[in-house]
Coordinates of C-alpha atoms in Angstrom, one line a residue:
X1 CA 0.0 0.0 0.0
X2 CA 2.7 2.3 1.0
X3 CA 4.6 2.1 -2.8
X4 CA 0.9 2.4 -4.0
X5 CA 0.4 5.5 -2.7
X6 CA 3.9 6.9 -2.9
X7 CA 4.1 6.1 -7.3
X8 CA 0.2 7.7 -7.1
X9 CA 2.0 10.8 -5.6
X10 CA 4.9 10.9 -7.5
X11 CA 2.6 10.4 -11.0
X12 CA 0.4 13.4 -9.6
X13 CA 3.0 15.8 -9.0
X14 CA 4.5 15.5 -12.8
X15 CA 0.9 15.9 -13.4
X16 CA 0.5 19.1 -11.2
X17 CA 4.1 19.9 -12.9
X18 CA 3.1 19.4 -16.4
X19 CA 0.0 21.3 -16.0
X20 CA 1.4 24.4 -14.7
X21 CA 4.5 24.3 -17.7
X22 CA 0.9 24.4 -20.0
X23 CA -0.9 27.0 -18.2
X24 CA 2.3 29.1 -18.7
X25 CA 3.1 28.5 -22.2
X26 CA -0.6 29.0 -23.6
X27 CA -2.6 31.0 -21.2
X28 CA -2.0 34.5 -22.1
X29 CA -3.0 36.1 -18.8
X30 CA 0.0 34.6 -17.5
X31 CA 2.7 37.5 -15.8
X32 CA 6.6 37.0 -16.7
X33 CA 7.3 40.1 -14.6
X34 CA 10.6 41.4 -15.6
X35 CA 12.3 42.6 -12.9
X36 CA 14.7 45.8 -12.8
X37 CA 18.2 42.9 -12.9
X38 CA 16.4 41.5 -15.9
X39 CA 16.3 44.8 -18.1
X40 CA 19.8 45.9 -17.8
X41 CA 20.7 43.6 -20.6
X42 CA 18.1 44.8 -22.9
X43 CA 18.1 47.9 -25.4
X44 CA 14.7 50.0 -26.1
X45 CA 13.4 51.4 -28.9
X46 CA 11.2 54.1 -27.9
X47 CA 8.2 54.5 -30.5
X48 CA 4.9 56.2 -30.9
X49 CA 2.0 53.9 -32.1
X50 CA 0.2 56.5 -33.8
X51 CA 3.4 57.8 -35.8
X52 CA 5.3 54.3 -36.6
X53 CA 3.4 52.6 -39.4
X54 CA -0.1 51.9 -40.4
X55 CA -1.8 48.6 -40.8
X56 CA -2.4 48.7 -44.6
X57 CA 1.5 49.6 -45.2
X58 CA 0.3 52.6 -46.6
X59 CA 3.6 55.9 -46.9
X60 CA 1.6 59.0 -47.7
X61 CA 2.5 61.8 -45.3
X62 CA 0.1 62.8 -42.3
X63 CA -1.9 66.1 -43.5
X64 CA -2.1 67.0 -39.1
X65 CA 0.7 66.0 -37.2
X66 CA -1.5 67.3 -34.3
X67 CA -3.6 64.5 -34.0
X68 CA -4.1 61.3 -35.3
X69 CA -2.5 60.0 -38.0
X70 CA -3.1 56.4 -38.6
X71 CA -0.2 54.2 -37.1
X72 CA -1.6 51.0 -35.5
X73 CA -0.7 47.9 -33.7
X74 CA -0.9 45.7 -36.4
X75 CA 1.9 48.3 -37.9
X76 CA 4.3 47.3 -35.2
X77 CA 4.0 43.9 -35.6
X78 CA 4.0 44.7 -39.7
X79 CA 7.4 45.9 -38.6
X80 CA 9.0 44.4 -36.0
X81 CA 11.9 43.2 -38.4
X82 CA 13.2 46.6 -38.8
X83 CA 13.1 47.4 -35.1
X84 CA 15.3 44.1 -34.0
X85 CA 17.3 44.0 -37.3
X86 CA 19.8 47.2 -35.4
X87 CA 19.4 44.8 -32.4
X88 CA 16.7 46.2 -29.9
X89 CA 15.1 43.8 -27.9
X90 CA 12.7 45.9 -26.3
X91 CA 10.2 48.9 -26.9
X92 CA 8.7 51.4 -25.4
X93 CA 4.9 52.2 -26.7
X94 CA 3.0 55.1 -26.1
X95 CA -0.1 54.9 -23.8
X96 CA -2.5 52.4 -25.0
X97 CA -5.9 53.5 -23.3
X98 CA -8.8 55.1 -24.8
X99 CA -8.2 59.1 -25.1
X100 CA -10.2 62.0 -25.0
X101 CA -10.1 63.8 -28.6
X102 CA -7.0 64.3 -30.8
X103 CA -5.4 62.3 -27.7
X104 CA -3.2 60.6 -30.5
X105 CA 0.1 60.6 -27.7
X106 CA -2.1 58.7 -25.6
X107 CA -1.6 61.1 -22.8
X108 CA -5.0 62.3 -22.7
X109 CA -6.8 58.8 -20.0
X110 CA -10.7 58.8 -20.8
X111 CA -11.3 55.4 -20.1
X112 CA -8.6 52.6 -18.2
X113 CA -10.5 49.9 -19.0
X114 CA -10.7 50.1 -23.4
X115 CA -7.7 49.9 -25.8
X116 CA -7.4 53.3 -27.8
X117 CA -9.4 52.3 -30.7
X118 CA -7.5 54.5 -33.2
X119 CA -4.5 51.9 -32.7
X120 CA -6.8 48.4 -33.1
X121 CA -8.7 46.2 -31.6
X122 CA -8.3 44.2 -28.0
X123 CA -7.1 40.9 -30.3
X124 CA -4.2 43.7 -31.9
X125 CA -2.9 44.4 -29.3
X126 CA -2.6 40.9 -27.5
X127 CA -1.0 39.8 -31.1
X128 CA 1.6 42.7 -30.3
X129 CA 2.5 41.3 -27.5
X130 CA 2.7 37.6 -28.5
X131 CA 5.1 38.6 -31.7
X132 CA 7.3 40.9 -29.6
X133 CA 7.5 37.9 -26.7
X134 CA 8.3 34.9 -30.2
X135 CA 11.0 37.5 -31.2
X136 CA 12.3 37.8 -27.2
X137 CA 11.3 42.0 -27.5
X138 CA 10.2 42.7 -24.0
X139 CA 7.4 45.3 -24.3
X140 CA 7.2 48.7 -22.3
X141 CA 3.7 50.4 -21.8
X142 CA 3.5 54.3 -21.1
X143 CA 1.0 54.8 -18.2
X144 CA 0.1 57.9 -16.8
X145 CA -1.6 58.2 -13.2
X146 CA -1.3 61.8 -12.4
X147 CA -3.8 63.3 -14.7
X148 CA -6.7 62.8 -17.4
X149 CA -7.5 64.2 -20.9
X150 CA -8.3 68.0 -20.8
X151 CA -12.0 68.1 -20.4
X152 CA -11.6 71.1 -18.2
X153 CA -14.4 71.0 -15.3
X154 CA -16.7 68.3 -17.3
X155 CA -15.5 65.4 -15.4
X156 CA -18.6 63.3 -16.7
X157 CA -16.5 62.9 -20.0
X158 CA -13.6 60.5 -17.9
X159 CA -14.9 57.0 -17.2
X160 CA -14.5 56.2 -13.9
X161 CA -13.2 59.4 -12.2
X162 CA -16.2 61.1 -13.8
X163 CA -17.1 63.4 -9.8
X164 CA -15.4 66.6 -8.4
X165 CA -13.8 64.6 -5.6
X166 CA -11.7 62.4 -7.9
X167 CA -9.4 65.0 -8.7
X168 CA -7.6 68.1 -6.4
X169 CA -9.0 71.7 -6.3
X170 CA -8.4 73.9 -9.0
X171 CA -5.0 75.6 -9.8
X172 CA -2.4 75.2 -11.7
X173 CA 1.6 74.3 -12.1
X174 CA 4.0 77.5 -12.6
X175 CA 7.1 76.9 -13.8
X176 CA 8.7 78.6 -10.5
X177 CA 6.9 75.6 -8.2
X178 CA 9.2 72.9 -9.5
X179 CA 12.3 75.1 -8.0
X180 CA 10.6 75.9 -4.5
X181 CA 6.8 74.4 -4.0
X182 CA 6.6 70.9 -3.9
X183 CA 2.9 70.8 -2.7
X184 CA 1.5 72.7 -5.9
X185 CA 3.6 70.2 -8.0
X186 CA 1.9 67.6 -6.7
X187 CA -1.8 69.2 -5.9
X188 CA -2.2 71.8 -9.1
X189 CA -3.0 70.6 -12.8
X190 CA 0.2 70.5 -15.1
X191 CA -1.2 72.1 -18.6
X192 CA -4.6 72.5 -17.3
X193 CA -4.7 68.5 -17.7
X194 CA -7.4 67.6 -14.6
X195 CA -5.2 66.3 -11.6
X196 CA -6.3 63.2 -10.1
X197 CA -6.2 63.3 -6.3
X198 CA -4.5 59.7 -4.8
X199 CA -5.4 60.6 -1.4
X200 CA -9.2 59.9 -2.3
X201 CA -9.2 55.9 -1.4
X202 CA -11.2 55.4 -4.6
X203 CA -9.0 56.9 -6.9
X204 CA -6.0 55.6 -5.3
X205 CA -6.9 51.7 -5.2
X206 CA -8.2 51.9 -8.5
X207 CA -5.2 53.0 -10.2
X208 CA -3.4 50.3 -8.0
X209 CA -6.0 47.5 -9.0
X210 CA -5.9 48.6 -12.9
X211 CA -1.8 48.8 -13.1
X212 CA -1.8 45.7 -11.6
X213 CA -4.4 44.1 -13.8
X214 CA -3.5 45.5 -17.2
X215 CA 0.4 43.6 -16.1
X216 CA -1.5 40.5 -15.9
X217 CA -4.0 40.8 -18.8
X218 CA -1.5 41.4 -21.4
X219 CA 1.8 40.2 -20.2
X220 CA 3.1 43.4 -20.0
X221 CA 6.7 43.4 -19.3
X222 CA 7.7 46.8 -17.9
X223 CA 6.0 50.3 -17.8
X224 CA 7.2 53.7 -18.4
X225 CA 5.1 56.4 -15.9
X226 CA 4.6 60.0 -16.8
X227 CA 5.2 62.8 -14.8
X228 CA 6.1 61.0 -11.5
X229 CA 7.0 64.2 -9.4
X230 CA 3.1 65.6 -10.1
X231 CA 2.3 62.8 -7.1
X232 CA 3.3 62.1 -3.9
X233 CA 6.2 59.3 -3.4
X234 CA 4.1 57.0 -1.2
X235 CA 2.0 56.4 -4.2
X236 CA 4.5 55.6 -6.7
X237 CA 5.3 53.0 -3.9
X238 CA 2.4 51.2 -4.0
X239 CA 1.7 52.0 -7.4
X240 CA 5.4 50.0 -8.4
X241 CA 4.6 47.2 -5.7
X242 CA 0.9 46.9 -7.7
X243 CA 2.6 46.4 -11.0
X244 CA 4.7 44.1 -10.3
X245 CA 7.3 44.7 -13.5
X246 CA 10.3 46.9 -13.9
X247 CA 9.0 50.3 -13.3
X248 CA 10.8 53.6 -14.7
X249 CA 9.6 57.3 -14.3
X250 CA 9.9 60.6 -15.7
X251 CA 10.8 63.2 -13.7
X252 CA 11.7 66.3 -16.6
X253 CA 14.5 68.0 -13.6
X254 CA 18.3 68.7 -14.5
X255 CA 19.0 68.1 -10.9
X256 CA 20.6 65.0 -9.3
X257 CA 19.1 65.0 -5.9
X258 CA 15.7 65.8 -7.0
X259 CA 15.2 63.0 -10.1
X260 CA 17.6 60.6 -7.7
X261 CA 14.9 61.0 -4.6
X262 CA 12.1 58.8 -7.1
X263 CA 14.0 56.1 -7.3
X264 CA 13.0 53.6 -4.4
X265 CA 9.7 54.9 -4.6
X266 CA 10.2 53.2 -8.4
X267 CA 13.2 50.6 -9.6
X268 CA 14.5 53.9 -11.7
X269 CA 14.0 57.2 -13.7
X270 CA 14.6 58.5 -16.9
X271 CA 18.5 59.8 -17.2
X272 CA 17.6 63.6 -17.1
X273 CA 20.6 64.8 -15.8
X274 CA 22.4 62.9 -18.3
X275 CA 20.6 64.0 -20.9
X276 CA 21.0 67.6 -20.5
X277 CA 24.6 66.8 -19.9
X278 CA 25.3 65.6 -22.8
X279 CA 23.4 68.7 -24.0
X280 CA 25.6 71.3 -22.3
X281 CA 29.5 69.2 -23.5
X282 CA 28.1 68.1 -27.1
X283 CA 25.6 71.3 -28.1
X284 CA 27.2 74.2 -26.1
X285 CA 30.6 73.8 -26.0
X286 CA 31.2 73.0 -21.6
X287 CA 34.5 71.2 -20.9
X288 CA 34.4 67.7 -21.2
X289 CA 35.6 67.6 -17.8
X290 CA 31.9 68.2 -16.7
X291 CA 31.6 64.4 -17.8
X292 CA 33.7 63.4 -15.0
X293 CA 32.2 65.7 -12.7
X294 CA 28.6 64.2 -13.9
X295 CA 29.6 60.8 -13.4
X296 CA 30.6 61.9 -10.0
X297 CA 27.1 63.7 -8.9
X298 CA 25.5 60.7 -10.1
X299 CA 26.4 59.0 -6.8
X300 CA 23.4 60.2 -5.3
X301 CA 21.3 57.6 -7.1
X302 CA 21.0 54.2 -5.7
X303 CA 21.6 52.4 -8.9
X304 CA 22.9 54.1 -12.0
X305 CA 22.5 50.8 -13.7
X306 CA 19.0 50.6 -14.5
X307 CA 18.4 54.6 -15.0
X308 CA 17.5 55.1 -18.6
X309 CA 19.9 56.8 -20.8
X310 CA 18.6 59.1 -24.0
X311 CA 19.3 61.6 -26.3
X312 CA 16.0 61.9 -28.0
X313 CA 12.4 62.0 -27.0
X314 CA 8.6 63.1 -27.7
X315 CA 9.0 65.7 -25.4
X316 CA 12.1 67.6 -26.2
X317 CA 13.0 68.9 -30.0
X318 CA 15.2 66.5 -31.5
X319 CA 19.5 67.0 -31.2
X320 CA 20.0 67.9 -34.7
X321 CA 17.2 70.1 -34.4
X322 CA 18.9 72.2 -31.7
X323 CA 22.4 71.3 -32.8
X324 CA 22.5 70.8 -37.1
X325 CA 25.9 68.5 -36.5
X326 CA 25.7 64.5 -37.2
X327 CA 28.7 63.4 -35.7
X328 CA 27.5 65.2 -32.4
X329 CA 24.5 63.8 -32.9
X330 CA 26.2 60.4 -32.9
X331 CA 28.0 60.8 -29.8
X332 CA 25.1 61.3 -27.9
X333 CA 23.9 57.9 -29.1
X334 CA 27.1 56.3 -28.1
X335 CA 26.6 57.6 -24.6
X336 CA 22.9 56.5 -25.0
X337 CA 24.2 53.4 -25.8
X338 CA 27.2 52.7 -23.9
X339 CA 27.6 54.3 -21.0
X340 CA 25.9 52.9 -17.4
X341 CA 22.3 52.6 -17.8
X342 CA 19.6 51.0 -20.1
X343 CA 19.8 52.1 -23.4
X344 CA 16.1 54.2 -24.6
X345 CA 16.8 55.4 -28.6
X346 CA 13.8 57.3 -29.7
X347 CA 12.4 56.1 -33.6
X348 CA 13.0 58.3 -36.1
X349 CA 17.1 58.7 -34.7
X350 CA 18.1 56.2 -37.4
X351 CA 16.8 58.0 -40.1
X352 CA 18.3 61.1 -39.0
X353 CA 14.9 63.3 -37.7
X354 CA 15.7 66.9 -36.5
X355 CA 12.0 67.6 -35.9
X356 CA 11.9 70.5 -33.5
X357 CA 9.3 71.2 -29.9
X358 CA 6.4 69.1 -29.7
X359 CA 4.3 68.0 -32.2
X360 CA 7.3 68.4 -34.5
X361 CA 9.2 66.1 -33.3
X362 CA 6.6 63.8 -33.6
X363 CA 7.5 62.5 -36.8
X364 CA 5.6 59.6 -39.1
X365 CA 8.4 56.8 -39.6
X366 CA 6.6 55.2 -42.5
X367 CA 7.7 57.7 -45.2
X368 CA 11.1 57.2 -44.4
X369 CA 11.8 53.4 -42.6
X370 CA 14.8 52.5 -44.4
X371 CA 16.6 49.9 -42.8
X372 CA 19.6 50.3 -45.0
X373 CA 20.6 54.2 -44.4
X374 CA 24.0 54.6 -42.4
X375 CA 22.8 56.0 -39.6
X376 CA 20.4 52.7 -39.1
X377 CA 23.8 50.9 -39.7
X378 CA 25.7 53.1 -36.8
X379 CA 23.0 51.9 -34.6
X380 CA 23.0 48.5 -35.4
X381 CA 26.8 48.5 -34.9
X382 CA 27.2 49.9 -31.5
X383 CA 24.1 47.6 -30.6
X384 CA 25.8 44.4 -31.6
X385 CA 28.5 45.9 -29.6
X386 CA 27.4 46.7 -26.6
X387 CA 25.8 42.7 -26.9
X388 CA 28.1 40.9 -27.9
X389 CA 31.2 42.4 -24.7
X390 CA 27.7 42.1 -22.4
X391 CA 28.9 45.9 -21.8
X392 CA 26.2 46.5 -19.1
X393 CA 28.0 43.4 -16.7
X394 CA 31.3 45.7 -16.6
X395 CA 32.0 48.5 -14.7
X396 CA 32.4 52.1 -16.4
X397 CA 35.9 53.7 -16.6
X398 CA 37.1 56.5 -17.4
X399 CA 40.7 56.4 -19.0
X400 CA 41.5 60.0 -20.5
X401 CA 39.5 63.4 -20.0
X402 CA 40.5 66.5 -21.1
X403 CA 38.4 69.8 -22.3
X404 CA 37.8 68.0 -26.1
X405 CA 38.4 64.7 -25.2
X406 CA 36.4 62.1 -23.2
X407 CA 37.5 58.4 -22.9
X408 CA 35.8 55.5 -21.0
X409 CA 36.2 51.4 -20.7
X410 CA 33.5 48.8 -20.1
X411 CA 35.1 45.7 -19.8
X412 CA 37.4 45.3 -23.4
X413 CA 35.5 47.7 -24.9
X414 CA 37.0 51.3 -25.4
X415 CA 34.6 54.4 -26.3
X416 CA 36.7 57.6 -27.4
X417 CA 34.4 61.1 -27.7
X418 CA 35.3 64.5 -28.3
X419 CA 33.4 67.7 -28.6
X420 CA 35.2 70.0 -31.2
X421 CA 35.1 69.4 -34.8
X422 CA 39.0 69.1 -35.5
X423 CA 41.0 66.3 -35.7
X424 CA 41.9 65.0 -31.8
X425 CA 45.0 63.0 -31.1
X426 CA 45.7 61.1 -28.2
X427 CA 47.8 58.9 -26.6
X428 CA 46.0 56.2 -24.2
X429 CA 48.3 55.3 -21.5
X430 CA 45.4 53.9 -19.0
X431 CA 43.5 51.0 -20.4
X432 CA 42.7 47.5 -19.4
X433 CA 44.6 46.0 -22.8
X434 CA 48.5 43.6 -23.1
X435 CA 50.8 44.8 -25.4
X436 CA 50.4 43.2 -29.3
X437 CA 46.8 43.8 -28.4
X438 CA 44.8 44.9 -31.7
X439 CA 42.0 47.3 -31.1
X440 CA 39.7 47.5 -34.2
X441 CA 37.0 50.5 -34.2
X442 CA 33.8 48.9 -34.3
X443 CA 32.1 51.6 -37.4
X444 CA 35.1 50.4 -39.3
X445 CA 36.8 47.3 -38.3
X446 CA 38.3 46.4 -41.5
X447 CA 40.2 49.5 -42.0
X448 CA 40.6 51.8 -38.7
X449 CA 42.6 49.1 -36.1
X450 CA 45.5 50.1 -33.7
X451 CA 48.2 48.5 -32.2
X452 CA 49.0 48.1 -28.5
X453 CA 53.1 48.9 -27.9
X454 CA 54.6 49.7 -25.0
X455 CA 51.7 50.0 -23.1
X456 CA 50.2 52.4 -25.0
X457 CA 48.0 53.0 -28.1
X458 CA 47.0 56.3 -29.8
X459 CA 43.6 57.5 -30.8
X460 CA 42.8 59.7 -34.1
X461 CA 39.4 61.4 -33.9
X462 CA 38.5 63.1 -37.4
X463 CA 36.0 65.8 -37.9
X464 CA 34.3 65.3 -34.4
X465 CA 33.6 61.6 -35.0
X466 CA 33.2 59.1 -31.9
X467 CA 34.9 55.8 -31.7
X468 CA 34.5 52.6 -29.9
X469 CA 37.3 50.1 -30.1
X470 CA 37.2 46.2 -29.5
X471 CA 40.0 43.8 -29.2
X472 CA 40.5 42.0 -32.5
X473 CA 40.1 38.4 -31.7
X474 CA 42.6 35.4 -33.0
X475 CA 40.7 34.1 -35.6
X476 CA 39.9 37.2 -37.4
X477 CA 43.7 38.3 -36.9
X478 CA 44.6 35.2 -38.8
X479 CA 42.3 36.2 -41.6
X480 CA 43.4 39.6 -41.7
X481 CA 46.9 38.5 -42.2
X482 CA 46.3 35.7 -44.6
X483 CA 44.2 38.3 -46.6
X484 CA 47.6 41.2 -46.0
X485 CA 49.8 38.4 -47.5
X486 CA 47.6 37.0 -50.1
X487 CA 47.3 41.0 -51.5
X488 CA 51.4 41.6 -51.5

């Protein structure tokens, strides 16, 4: 009786076993939550549904950038070959919920609970989701919980929070509060958008319950959230806790201790004091020397590694449309892409887009997605780069800083930057290469290599260009001599 009932058990636990592996693979309600650790190794595109590409394929331009245009779910998926062919394996959508009018951003909530119908059906979206997870594209959804669409003092427009007490009395955001009055930030309406008030217990456990829902429903595997310093801390707690994915906030500041104070309340923020950084050395001319100063203000965040590092976005005018200058342009996107953090790369980059403020740099893709152009090449290199050395499992180093020159290792991996446009020379003396060591840069690996003597190795910018050199292996050293001796 005993081995009866021990083989019975045994049989029903590969049953229970089997059963959940099932459940897992085929139910589609079923969470993967990616954790913060998880998305260090991935790379973003950052993408607007309504601006990518529409369902039918269809290139004419868009007669009103400011509002809808026609790009769709089924557009994505249409097109999710040209997003991974420069090696992204992750994107950040815009908001998916229904919208007030002309809401074509997604910014403007009217109802949670329906899919924006301008970008597909319920079934479209799910499909998204299932292609981007067959492909291993994580999938980032925008969410906003501080505000609704602008229907002024008619809240029986918004589904849901459609009475007075939902949101906080009237006034509204000046641009001198975000310098000295934290309490209006977080209590008055940001561009007269109605401000939704989490100390109501409705409000509050109704965001929490629909976060934490729409995760579930669609397999969501990470979310983006909108203007995070517009509500209190204590609810971006919960709110994270309630998702249950890798959660990442926007908090549009320059300064360190002020973006660094949201993350715990959330795994990380957008790189803002990166990004305007980067802005100050590449666009205005500032010392590079404020990089190493940068890198040493950072300390005040808890984890630099899962910040999100950009040069491009829908809510700033593009680089090249402040700064008309490619191979600046270019260095930004090396930093983007290479330096601590996860990688976000807004669409539109790789074509070269210098769309200016907001809706202009809003851009349709579909008149110009051509995945042969050398900028969607200079992508794809650094990408394959920065996967192949597993960059974001090595520490960053700086090796040579002067006022035109910027230099940093990650692992074997060598970036060289400079901000003038002039031909920079430098010799690298601190590096974490042997002598004989051939360094090849990766934009032009057949032709631009340098050797390792004497424990050093010297590094020719031209024009402003940025560099980033990787150790030629054995193999392909053969075969570059072989091919040397075969040409003599």
């Amino acid at each position: 009786m005993g081995n009866t009932l021990s083989n019975m058990l045994h049989h029903y636990r590969k049953y229970l076993i089997a059963t959940l592996l099932l459940y897992v693979v085929l139910t589609p309600n079923f969470a993967r939550a990616a954790n913060k650790d998880q998305w260090k190794s991935r790379t973003i595109y950052q993408l607007l549904t309504d601006r990518f590409a529409r369902t039918d394929g269809t290139t004419n331009g868009c007669n009103d950038i400011h509002t809808y245009c026609g790009g769709t779910f089924r557009g994505i998926i249409n097109n999710l070959d040209y997003i991974t062919g420069m090696g992204f394996d992750a994107i950040w959508i815009s908001p998916i919920v229904d919208n007030t009018p002309g809401g074509y951003h997604g910014y403007w909530a009217k109802n949670l609970y329906q899919l924006n119908p301008q970008f597909g059906t319920e079934q479209d979206f799910i499909d998204l989701i299932r292609e981007c997870h067959a492909r291993d594209v994580w999938v980032m959804v925008d969410v906003v919980g501080n505000h609704v669409g602008p229907v002024g003092f008619d809240f029986g427009q918004i589904d849901t929070f459609n009475k007075p007490e939902h949101y906080h009395d009237y006034c509204q955001i000046n641009m001198e509060d975000f310098a000295n009055n934290q309490w209006r930030v977080e209590h008055c309406r940001l561009a007269d958008l109605p401000d939704l008030n989490q100390d109501n217990p409705f409000v509050r456990q109704t965001l929490l319950n629909w976060i934490s829902n729409l995760i579930k429903k669609y397999q969501i595997d990470g979310i983006r959230i909108d203007t995070i310093p517009e509500v209190a801390k204590d609810f971006w707690t919960e709110f994270s806790q309630a998702a249950g994915v890798f959660t990442i906030g926007e908090a549009f500041d320059p300064r360190y201790d002020y973006v660094a104070g949201y993350q715990g309340p959330l795994d990380a923020t957008l790189n803002y004091p990166l990004y305007f950084e980067l802005k100050a050395v590449l666009q205005q001319g500032r010392s590079m020397y404020d990089l190493r100063d940068h890198y040493k203000r950072m300390g005040v965040f808890r984890e630099q590694e899962v910040l999100g590092n950009f040069i491009d976005n829908h809510d700033n005018a593009r680089f090249l449309h402040c700064y008309d200058n490619l191979n600046r342009w270019k260095t930004g996107v090396v930093f983007t892409l290479m330096s601590v953090g996860i990688p976000i790369f807004y669409y539109g980059g790789e074509q070269g887009y210098a769309g200016g403020d907001d809706p202009n740099n809003r851009e349709t893709l579909w008149t110009n997605m051509n995945p042969k152009s050398a900028l969607y090449g200079f992508v794809k290199a650094i990408i394959a780069t920065r996967k192949t050395h597993q960059t974001w499992a090595s520490d960053q180093i700086e090796r040579y800083v002067d006022d035109n020159f910027y230099a940093f290792s990650r692992g074997d991996v060598f970036v060289a930057t400079t901000n003038v446009d002039k031909t920079i020379n430098r010799t690298i003396s601190y590096h974490p290469y042997h002598n004989g060591e051939i360094l090849c840069d990766v934009f032009f690996p057949d032709n631009d290599c340098i050797l390792v003597l004497n424990g050093v190795f010297n590094v020719v910018l031209l024009n402003g260009e940025p560099k980033i050199f990787v150790p030629r292996n054995p193999s392909e050293l053969q075969a570059h001599l072989r091919g040397a001796v075969s040409q003599r």
